[in-house]
Short mmCIF file of C-alpha atoms in Angstrom, two decimals:
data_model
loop_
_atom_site.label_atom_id
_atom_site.label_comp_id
_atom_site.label_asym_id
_atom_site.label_seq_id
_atom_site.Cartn_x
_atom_site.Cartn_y
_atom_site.Cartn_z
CA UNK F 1 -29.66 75.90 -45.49
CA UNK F 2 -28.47 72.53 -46.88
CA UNK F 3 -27.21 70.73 -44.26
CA UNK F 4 -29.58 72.01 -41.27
CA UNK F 5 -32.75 71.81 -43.66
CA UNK F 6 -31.97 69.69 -46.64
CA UNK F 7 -29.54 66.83 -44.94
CA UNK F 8 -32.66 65.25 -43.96
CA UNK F 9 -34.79 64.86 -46.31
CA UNK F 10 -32.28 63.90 -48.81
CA UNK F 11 -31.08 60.87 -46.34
CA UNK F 12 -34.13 59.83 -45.20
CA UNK F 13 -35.68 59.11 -49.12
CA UNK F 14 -32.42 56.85 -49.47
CA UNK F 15 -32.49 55.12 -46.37
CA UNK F 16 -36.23 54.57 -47.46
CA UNK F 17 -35.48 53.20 -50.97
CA UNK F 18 -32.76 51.08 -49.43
CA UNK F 19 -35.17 49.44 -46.86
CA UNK F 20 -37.89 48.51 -49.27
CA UNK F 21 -35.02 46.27 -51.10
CA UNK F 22 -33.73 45.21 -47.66
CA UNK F 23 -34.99 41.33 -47.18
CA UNK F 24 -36.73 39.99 -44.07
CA UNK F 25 -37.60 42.96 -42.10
CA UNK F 26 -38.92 42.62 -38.82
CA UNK F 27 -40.37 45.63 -38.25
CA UNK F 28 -41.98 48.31 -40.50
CA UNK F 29 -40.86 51.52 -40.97
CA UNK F 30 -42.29 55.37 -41.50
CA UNK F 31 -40.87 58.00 -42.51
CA UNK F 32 -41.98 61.59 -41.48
CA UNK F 33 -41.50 64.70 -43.14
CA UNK F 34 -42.61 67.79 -42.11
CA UNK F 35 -41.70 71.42 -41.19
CA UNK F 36 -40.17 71.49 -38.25
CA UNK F 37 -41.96 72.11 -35.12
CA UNK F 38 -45.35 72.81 -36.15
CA UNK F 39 -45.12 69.77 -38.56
CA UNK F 40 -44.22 66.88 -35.96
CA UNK F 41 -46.83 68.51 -33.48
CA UNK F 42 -50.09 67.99 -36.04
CA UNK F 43 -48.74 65.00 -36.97
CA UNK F 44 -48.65 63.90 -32.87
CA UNK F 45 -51.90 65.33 -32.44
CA UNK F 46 -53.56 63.18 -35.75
CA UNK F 47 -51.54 59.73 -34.69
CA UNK F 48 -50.69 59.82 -30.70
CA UNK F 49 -52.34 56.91 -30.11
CA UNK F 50 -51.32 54.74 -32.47
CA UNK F 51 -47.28 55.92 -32.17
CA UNK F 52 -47.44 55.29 -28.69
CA UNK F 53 -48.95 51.45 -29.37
CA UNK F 54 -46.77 50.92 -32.06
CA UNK F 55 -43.13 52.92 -32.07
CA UNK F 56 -40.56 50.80 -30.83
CA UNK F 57 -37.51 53.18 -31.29
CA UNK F 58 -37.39 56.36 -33.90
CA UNK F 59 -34.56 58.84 -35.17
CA UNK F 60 -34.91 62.36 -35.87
CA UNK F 61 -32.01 62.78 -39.13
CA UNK F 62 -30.88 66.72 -39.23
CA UNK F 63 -27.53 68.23 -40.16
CA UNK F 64 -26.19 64.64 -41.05
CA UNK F 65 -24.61 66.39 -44.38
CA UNK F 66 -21.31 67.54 -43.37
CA UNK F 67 -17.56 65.47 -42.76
CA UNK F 68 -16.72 66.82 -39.49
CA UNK F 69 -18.74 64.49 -36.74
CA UNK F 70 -21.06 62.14 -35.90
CA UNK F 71 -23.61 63.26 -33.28
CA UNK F 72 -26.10 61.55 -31.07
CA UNK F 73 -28.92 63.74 -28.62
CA UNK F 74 -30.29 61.38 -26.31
CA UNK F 75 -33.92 60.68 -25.07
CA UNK F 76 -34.58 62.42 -21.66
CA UNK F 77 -33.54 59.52 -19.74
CA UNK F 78 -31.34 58.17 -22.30
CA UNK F 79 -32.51 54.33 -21.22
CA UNK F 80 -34.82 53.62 -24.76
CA UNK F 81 -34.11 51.26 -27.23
CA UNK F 82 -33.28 53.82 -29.82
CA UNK F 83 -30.43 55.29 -27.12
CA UNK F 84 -29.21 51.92 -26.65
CA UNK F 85 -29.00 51.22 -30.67
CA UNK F 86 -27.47 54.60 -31.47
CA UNK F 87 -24.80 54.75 -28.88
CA UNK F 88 -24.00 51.14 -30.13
CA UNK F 89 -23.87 51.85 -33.57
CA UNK F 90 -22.37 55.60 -33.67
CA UNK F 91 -19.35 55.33 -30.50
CA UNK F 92 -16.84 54.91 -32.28
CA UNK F 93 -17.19 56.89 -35.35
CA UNK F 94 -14.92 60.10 -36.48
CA UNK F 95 -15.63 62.76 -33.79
CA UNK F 96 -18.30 61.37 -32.16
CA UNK F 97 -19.86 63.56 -29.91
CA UNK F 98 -22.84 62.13 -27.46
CA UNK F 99 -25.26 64.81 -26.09
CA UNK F 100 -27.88 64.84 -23.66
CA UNK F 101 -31.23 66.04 -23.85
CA UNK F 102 -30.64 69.38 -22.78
CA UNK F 103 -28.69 69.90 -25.86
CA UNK F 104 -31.94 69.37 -28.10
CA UNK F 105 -33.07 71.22 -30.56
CA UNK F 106 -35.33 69.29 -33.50
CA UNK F 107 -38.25 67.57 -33.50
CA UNK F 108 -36.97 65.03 -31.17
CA UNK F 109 -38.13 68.06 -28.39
CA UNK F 110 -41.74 66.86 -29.59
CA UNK F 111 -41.89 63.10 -29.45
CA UNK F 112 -40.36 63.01 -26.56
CA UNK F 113 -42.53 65.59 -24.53
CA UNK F 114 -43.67 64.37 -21.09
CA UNK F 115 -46.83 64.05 -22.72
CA UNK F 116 -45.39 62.36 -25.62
CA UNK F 117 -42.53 60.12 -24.36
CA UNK F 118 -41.77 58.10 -27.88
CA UNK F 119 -38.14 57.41 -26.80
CA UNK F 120 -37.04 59.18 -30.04
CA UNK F 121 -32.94 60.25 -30.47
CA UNK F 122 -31.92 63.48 -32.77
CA UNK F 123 -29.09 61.64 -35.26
CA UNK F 124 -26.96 64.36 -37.11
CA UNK F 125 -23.26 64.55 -38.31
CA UNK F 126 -21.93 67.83 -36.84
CA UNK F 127 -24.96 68.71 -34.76
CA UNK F 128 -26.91 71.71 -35.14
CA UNK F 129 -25.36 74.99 -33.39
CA UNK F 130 -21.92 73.04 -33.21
CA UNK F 131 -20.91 74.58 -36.34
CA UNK F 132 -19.85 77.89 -37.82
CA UNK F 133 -22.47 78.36 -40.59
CA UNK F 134 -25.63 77.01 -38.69
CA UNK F 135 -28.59 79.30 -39.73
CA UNK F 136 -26.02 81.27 -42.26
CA UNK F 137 -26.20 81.59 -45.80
CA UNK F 138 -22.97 79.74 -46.14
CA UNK F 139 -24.82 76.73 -44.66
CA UNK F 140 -24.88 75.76 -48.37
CA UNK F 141 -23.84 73.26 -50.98
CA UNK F 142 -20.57 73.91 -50.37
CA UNK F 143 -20.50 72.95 -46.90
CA UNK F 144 -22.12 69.39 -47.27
CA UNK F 145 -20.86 66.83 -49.46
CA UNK F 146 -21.72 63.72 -51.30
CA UNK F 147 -19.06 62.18 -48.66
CA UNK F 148 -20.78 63.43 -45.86
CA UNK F 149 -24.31 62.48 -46.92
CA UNK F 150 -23.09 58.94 -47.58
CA UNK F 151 -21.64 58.88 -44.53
CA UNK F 152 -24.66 59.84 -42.59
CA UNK F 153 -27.01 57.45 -44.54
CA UNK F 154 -24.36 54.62 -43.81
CA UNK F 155 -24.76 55.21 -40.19
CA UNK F 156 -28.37 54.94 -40.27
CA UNK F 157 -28.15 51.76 -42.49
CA UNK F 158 -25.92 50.46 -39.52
CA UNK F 159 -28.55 51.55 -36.77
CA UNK F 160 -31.41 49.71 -39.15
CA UNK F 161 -29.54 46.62 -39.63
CA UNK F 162 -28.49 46.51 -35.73
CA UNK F 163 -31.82 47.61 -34.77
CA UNK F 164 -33.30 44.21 -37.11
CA UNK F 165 -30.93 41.90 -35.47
CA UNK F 166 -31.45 42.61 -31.75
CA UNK F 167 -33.17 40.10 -29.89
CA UNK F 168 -32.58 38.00 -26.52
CA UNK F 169 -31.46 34.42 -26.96
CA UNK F 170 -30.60 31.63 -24.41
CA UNK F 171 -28.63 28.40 -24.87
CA UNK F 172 -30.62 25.04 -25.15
CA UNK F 173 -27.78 22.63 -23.80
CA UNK F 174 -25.93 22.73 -21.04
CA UNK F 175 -22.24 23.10 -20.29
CA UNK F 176 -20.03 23.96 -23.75
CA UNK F 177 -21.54 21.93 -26.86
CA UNK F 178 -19.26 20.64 -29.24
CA UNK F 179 -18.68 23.01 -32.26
CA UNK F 180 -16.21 21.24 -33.54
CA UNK F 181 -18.21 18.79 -35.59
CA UNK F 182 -20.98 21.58 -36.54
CA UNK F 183 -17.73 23.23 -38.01
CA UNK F 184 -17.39 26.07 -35.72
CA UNK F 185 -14.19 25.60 -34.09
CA UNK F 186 -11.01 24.58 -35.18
CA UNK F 187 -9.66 21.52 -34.69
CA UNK F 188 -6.60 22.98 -33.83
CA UNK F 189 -6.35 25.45 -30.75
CA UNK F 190 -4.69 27.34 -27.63
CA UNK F 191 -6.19 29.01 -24.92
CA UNK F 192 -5.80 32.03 -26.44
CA UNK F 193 -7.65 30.83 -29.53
CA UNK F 194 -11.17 30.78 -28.69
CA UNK F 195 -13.78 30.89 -31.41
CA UNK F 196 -16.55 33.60 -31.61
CA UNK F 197 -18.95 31.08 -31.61
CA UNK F 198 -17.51 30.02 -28.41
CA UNK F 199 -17.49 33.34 -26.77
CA UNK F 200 -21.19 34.63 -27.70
CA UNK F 201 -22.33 31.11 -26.52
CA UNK F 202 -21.09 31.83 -22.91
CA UNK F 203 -23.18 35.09 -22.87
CA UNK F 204 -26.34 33.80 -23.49
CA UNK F 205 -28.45 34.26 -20.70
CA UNK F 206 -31.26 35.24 -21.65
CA UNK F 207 -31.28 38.41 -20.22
CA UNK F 208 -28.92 39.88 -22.33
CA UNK F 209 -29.50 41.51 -26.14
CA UNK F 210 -27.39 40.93 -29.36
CA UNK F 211 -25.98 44.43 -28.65
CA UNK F 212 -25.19 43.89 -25.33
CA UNK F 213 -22.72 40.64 -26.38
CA UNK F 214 -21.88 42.50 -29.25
CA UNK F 215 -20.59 45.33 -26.86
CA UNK F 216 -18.56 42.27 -24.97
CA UNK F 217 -16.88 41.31 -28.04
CA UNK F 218 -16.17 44.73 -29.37
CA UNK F 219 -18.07 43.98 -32.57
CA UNK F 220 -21.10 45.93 -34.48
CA UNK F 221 -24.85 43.54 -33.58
CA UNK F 222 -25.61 43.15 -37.09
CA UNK F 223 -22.19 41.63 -37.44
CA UNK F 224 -23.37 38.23 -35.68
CA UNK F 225 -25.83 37.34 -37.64
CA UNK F 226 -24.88 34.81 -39.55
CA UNK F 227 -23.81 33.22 -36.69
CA UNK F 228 -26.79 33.17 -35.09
CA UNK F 229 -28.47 31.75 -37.88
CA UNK F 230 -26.14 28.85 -37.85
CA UNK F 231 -26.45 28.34 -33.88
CA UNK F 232 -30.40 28.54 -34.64
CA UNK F 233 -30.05 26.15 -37.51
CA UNK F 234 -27.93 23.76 -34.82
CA UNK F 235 -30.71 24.52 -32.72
CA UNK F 236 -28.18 25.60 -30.02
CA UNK F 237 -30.06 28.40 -29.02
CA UNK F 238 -33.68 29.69 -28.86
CA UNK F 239 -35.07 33.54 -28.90
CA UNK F 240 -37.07 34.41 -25.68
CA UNK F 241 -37.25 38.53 -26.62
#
């Protein structure tokens, strides 16, 4: 079954070999494979403790082989960090299809057992069930492709590099500063011509996250970050979370 059982695997070890070159990381990262089932319950049962200390937000990857969708199954309350990220990251992809928790059917039933409660999302392309050859022998080679897989490990690249940019910021002047000699804003403009430094500015504060501006100005988190780099390096702003 290569897309149900082998989509994984196969994305996870690249999305692993592409964090360890990725630079600045601020948080660390584990990967878990295992049989399904069985697997992610011993390896609860060994480490409950220390997940529940430690895991911020987690993905389960299956099925994410395939062309036809991108899929997201939410957390049981769909409020965790790794909802919020997903959602962000995955809306507007081809065919996206968002599904609640009753529509589970990986490991994500595990770390997210009352018990449990990880706040972990199931990630797939065409999710499991929602297509013909699900637990078929034509669930094969044929059906994924090196398209699809890409696909699937550039959405979870996305959810990394959105996930590594969040954080909480608040202005550290008051009023509108001037850009315009810090060379972010033209010295030419209209009302209808306002910069993007101008417009996350007027959002800062601090109570709302990079992804919840980024949702404001219809743009992907990750996408800000070199402008919040500058605004830090201006020291125009300050992280509080």
């Amino acid at each position: 079954m290569a897309n149900n059982e082998l989509s994984g695997p196969v994305v996870a070890v690249f999305l692993a070999k592409w964090l360890l070159n990725l630079k600045e990381r601020k948080y660390n990262y584990r990967f878990v494979i295992v049989p399904e089932t069985i697997g992610s319950i011993t390896y609860i049962n060994k480490n409950l403790k220390a997940l529940q200390k430690n895991v911020k937000a987690g993905f389960v990857l299956s099925c994410i082989g395939d062309d036809l969708s991108y899929s997201l199954i939410h957390t049981p309350n769909a409020n965790t960090l790794s909802d919020k990220v997903a959602l962000h990251t995955l809306k507007n992809k081809i065919n996206f299809k968002e599904f609640s928790f009753l529509k589970r059917g990986s490991d994500e039933r595990q770390y997210n057992s009352p018990l449990v409660n990880l706040g972990i999302v199931g990630i797939c392309r065409t999710r499991y069930g929602d297509y013909k050859f699900y637990h078929t022998s034509k669930d094969d080679l044929d059906f994924i492709s090196p398209k699809g897989l890409l696909g699937g490990l550039k959405a979870m690249q996305e959810i990394i590099l959105n996930l590594e940019n969040n954080a909480i910021y608040k202005n550290t002047i008051f009023c509108e500063p001037n850009l315009g000699k810090r060379g972010l804003y033209h010295t030419l403009s209209s009302i209808n011509d306002i910069p993007l430094a101008c417009n996350f500015l007027a959002f800062l504060d601090g109570k709302k996250d990079i992804l919840d501006i980024a949702e404001i100005l219809n743009l992907q988190g990750y996408e800000l970050k070199d402008l919040v780099q500058k605004l830090l390096e201006f020291k125009l702003l300050e992280c509080v979370g």
